[in-house]
Coordinates of C-alpha atoms in Angstrom, one line a residue:
X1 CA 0.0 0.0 0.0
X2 CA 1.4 3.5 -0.9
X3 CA 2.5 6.0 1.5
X4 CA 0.4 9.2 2.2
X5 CA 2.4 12.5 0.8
X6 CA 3.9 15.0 3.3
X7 CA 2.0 17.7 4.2
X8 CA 4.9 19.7 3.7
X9 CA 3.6 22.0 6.4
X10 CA 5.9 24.8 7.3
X11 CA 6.5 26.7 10.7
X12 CA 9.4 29.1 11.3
X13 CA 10.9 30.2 14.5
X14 CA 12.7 33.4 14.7
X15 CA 15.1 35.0 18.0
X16 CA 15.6 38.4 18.4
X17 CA 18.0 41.2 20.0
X18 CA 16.5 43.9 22.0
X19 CA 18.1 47.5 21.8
X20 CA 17.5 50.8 23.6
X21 CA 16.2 53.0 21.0
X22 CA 18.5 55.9 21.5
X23 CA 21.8 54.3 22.5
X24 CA 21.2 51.4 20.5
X25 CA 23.1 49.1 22.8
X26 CA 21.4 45.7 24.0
X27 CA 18.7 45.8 26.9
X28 CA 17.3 43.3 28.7
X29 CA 13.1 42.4 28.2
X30 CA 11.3 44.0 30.7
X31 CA 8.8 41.2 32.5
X32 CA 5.6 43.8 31.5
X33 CA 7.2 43.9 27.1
X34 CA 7.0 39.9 28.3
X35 CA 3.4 39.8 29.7
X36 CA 2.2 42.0 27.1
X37 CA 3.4 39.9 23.8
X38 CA 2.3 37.0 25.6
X39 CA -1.4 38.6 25.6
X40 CA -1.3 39.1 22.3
X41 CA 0.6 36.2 20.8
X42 CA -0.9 32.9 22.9
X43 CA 2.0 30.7 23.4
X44 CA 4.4 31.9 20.1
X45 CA 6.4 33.8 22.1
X46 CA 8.7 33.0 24.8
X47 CA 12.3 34.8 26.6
X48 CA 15.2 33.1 25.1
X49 CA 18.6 32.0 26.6
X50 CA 20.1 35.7 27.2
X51 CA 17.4 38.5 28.8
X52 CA 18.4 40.5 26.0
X53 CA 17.0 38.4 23.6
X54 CA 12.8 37.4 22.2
X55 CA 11.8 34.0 20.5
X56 CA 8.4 34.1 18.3
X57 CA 7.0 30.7 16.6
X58 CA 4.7 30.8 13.7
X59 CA 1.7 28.4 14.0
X60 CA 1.7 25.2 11.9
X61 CA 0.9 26.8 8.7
X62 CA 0.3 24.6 5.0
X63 CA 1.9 27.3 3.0
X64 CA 4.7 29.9 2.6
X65 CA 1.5 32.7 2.7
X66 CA -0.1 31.5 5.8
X67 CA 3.5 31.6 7.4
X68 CA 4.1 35.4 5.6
X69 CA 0.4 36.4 7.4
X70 CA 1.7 35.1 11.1
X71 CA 4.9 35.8 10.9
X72 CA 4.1 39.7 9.6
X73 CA 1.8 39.4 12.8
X74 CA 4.2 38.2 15.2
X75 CA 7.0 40.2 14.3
X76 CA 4.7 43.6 14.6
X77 CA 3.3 42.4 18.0
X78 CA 7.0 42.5 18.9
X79 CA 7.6 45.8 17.6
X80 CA 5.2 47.3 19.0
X81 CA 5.4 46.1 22.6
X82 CA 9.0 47.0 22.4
X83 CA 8.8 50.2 21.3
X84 CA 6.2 51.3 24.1
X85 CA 9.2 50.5 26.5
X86 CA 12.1 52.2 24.3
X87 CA 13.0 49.4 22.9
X88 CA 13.4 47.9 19.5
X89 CA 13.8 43.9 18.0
X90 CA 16.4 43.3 15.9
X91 CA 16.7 39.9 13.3
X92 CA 20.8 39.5 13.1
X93 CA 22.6 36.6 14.5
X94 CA 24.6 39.0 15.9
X95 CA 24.9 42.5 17.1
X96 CA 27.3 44.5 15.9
X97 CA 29.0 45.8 19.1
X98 CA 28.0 44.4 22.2
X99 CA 29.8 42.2 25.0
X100 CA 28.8 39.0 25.6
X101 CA 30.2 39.5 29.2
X102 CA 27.8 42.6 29.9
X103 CA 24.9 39.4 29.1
X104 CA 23.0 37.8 31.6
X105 CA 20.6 34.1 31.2
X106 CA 17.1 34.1 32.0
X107 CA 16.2 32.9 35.5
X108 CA 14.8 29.7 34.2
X109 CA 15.7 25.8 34.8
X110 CA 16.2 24.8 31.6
X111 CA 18.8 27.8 31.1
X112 CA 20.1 27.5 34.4
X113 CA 20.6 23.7 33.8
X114 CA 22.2 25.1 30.4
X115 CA 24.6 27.6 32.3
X116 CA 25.6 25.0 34.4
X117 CA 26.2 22.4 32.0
X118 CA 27.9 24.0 29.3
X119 CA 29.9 26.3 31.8
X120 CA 32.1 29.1 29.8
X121 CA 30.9 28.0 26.7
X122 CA 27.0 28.8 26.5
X123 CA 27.7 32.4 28.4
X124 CA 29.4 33.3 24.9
X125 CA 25.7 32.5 23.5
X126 CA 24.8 36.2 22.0
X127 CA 23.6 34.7 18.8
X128 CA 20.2 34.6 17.2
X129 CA 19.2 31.9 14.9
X130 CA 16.3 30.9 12.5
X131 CA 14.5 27.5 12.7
X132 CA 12.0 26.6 9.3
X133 CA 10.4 22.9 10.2
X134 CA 8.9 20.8 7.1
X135 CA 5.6 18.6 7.7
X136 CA 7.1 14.6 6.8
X137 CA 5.1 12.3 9.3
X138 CA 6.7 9.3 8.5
X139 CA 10.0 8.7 10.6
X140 CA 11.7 6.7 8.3
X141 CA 11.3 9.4 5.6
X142 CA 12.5 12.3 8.1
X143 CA 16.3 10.5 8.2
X144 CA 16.1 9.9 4.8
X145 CA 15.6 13.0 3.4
X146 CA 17.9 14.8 6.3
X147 CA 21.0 12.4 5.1
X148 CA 19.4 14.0 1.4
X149 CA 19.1 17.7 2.5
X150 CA 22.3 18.0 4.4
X151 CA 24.2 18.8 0.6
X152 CA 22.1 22.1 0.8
X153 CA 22.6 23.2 4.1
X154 CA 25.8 25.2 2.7
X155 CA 23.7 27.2 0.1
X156 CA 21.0 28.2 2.4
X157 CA 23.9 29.3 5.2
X158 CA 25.5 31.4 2.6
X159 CA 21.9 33.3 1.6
X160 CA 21.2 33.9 5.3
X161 CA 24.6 35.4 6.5
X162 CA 23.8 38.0 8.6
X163 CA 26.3 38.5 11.7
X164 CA 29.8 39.9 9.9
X165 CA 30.3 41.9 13.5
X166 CA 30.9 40.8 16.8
X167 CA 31.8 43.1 20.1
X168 CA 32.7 46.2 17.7
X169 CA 35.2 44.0 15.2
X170 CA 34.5 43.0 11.6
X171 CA 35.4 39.2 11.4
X172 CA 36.0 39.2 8.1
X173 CA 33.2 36.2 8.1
X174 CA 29.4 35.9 6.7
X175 CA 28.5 34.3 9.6
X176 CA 30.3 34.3 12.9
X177 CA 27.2 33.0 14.8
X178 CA 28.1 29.6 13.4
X179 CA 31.9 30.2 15.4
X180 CA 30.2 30.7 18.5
X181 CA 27.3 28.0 18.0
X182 CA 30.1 25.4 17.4
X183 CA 31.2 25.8 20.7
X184 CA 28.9 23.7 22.1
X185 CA 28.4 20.1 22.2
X186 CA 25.9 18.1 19.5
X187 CA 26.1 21.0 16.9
X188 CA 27.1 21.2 13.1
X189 CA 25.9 18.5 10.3
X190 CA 23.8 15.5 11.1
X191 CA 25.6 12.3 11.2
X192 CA 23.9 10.2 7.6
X193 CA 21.7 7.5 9.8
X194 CA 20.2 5.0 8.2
X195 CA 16.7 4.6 10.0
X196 CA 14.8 6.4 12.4
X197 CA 15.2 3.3 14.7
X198 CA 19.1 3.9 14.5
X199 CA 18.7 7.3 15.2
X200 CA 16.7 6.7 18.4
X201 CA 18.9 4.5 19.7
X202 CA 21.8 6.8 19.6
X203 CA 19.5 9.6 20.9
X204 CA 18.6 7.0 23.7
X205 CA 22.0 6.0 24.5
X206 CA 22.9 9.3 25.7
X207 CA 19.7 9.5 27.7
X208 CA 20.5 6.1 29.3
X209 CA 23.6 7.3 30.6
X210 CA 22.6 10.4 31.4
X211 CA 23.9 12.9 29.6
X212 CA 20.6 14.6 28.1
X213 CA 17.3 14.3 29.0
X214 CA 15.9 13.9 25.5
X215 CA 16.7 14.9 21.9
X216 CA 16.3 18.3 22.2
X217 CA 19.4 18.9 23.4
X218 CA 20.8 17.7 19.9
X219 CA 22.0 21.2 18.1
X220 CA 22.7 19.8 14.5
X221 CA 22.4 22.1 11.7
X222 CA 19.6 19.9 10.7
X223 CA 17.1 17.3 12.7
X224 CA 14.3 15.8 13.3
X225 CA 12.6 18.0 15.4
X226 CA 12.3 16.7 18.7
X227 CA 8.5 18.2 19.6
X228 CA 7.3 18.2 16.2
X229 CA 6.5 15.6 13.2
X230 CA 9.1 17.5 10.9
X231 CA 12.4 18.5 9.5
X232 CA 13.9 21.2 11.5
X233 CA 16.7 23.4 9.4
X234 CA 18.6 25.4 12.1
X235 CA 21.5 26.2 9.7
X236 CA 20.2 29.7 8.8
X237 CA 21.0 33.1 10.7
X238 CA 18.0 34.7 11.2
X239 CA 17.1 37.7 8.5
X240 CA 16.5 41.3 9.2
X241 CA 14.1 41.6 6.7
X242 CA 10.7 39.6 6.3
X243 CA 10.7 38.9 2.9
X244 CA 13.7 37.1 2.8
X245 CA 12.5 35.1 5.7
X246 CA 10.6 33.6 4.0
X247 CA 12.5 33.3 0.6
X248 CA 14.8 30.9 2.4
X249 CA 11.6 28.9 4.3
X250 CA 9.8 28.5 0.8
X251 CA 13.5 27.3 -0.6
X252 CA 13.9 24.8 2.4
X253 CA 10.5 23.6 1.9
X254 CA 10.9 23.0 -1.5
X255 CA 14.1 21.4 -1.6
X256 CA 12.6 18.8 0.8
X257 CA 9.5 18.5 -1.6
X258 CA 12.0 18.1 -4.3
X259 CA 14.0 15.3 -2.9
X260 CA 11.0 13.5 -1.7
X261 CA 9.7 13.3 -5.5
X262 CA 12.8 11.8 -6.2
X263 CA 12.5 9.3 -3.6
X264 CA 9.0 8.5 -4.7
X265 CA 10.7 7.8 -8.1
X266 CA 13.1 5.6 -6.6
X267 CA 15.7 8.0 -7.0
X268 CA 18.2 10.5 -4.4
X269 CA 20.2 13.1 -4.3
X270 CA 23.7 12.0 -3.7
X271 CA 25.5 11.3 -0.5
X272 CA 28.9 13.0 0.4
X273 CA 31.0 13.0 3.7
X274 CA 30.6 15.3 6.2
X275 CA 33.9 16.2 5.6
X276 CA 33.0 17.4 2.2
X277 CA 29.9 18.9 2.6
X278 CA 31.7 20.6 5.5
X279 CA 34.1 22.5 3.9
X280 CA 31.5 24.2 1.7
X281 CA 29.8 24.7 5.1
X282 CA 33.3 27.0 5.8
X283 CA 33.0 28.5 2.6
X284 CA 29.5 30.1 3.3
X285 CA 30.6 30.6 6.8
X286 CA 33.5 32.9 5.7
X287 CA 32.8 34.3 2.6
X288 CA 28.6 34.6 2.2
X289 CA 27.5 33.9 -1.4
X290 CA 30.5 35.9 -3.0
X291 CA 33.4 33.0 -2.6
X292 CA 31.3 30.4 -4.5
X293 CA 30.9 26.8 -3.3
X294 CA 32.2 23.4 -4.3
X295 CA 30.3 21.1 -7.0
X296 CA 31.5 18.0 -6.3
X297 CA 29.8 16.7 -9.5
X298 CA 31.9 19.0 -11.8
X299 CA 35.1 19.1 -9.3
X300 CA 35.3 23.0 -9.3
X301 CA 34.4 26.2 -7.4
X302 CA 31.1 27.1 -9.1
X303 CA 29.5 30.8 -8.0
X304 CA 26.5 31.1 -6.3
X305 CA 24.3 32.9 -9.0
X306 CA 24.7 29.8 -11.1
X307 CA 23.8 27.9 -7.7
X308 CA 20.9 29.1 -7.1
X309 CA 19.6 28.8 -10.5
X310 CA 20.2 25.6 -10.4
X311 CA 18.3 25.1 -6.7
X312 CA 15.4 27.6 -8.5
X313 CA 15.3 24.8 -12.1
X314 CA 15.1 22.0 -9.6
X315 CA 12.5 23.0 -7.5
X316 CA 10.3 24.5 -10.0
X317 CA 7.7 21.7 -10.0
X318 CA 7.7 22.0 -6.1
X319 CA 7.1 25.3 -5.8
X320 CA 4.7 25.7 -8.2
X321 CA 2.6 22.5 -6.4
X322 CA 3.3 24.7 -2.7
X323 CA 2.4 27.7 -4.7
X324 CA 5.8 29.9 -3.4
X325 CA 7.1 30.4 -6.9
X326 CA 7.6 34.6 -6.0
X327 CA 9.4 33.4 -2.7
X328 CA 11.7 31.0 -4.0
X329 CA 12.7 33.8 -7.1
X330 CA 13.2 36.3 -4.1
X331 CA 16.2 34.8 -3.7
X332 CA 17.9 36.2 -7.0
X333 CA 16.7 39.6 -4.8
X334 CA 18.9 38.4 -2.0
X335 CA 21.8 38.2 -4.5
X336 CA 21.7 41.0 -6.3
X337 CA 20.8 43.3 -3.6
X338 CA 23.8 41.8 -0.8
X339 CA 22.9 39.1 1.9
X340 CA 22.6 40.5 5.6
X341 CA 26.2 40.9 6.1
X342 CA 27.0 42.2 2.8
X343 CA 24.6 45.2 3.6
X344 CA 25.5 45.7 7.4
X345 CA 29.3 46.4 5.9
X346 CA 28.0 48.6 3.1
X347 CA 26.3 51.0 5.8
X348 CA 29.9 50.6 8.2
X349 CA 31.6 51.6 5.5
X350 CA 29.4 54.7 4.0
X351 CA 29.5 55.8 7.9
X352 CA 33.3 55.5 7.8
X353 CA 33.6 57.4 4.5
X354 CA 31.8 59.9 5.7
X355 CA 34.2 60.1 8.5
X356 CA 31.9 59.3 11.6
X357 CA 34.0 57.8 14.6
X358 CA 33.6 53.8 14.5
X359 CA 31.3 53.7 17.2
X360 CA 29.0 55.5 15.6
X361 CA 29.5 53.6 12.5
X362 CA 28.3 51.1 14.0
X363 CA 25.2 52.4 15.7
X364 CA 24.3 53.1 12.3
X365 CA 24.5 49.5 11.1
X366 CA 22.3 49.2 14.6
X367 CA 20.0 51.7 13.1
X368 CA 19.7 50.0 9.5
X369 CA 18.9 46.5 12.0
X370 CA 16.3 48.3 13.5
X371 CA 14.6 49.9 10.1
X372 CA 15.0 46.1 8.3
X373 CA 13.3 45.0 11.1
X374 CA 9.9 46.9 10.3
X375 CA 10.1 46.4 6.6
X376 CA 7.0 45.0 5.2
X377 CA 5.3 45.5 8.9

């Protein structure tokens, strides 16, 4: 008997900076900002690790428009309740010149359990991420098409770049949330497993023992979720603006559509090690979209444009069937106009030109945080 499709549901998950309006330097949530988004928004919010920082969750939604509709909702709730304490969200993995040492963890078990585990490493945490989770119900077709997806992980790392700065220092990287994250234990790509039943047991083997509690103390880049019937992508930084949001959701939705059609027609995207996949994982890491990445198929350095055509020919039957054609084509957008980081260097450098001190240089990147932030709202 034939398998059910996917829903190919999509829900993404989105954390946040706080800063003061006028000094533009990180402030903690005020307990009444808290209460009041949690009036508004019924369970999709929450405090994350750090007090300076916001977590909002869509609602399971069957399309890339029902997730623009919440997600447009959720990120004005935010806004708004911020702004009536002086406040303002932010959506970059990291901001531009703050101390992690000025930070301080909510008073909560689980992050009190997290501080105590992870000791030096987690207080180093002041890194904001974005999470886009896939409807696949069956278990077995979760690992599957993980081992499959990990190849892209990569491309959609270098199209969500958005932390270049970190405590008042260009990096010279796309993404130096990624340097911190892999700190900590459990992180970076998923092993290939080859059943949900392996997978389980190796989850359950550190449970036995002792170690974690469950599987949501796996970090990997990608996973099945551990609350949820889906595919969790937690590769991408999380994206000042809206719009490209949800570019990179509809492109993670439909590159798990597309490589479940090919498994339907007993066919698969091809396998590489870790350790290959993972030096294209550097490459986006360090450089964005403008170093290119490895095609292991042709043997060369190919650049990204010609990438993500590629990704936008192979998915066109997918995203016309999830009807996100405009999202997935946003993406050329993303290219043309500079990932995050390529545009938070662009206002640094016109502040520098015009010969403003560095500091204020970069409360202007701050500023053009904050105005990304309410684009589309």
């Amino acid at each position: 008997m034939a398998r059910t499709a996917p829903t190919f549901s999509i829900g993404i998950e989105e954390e946040y900076l706080l800063v003061d309006r006028d000094s533009l330097a990180l402030r903690e949530a005020p307990d009444e900002m808290m209460e009041a988004c949690r009036a508004e928004l019924e369970g999709q919010v929450s405090p994350e690790y750090l007090q300076c920082q916001i977590e909002i969750g869509t609602r399971v939604c069957a399309n890339v428009s029902e997730a623009r509709d919440d997600l447009k909702r959720l990120r004005a709730s935010v806004a708004k309740n911020a702004k009536d304490f002086g406040l303002a969200p932010i959506a970059a993995s990291c901001h531009p010149f703050a101390s992690w040492k000025d930070q301080h963890h909510v008073n909560k078990d689980r992050y009190n359990d997290l501080r105590r585990d992870l000791a030096g490493v987690v207080r180093r945490m002041l890194i904001c991420g974005m999470h886009v989770h896939v409807g696949i119900s069956d278990p077995d077709t979760r690992i599957d098409l993980v081992n499959q997806l990990s190849y892209f992980l990569p491309h959609l790392l270098a199209m969500s770049a958005s932390s270049p700065f970190w405590q008042g220092e260009d990096t010279g990287l796309a993404s130096y949330r990624l340097t911190v994250f892999d700190n900590l234990p459990r992180t970076g790509l998923p092993p290939q497993l080859g059943s949900w039943s392996e997978y389980e047991r190796s989850v359950q083997a550190l449970v036995d023992i002792g170690v974690i509690e469950d599987s949501s103390k796996i970090w990997w880049d990608l996973r099945p979720s551990a609350r949820f019937p889906t595919i969790e992508a937690r590769i991408c930084d999380v994206q000042p603006r809206l719009e490209d949001t949800l570019s990179l959701a509809a492109l993670i939705q439909c590159l798990t559509r597309m490589l479940w059609r090919l498994k339907a027609k007993n066919q698969r995207w091809r396998l590489y090690d870790n350790f290959l996949v993972g030096e294209n994982r550097w490459r986006a890491q360090r450089y964005g979209v403008s170093g290119g990445l490895i095609d292991f198929g042709q043997g060369e350095i190919v650049e990204f444009d010609a990438l993500l055509e590629e990704m936008i020919e192979l998915t066109a039957e997918d995203a016309q069937f999830l009807g996100c054609q405009a999202e997935v084509e946003h993406a050329r957008t993303i290219l043309s106009g500079g990932v995050a980081a390529d545009r938070q260097r662009a206002v640094f450098q016109d502040s520098i030109q015009a010969e403003k001190p560095k500091e204020e240089a970069l409360r202007d990147v701050v500023r053009h945080l904050v105005d990304s932030f309410h684009e589309g709202l």
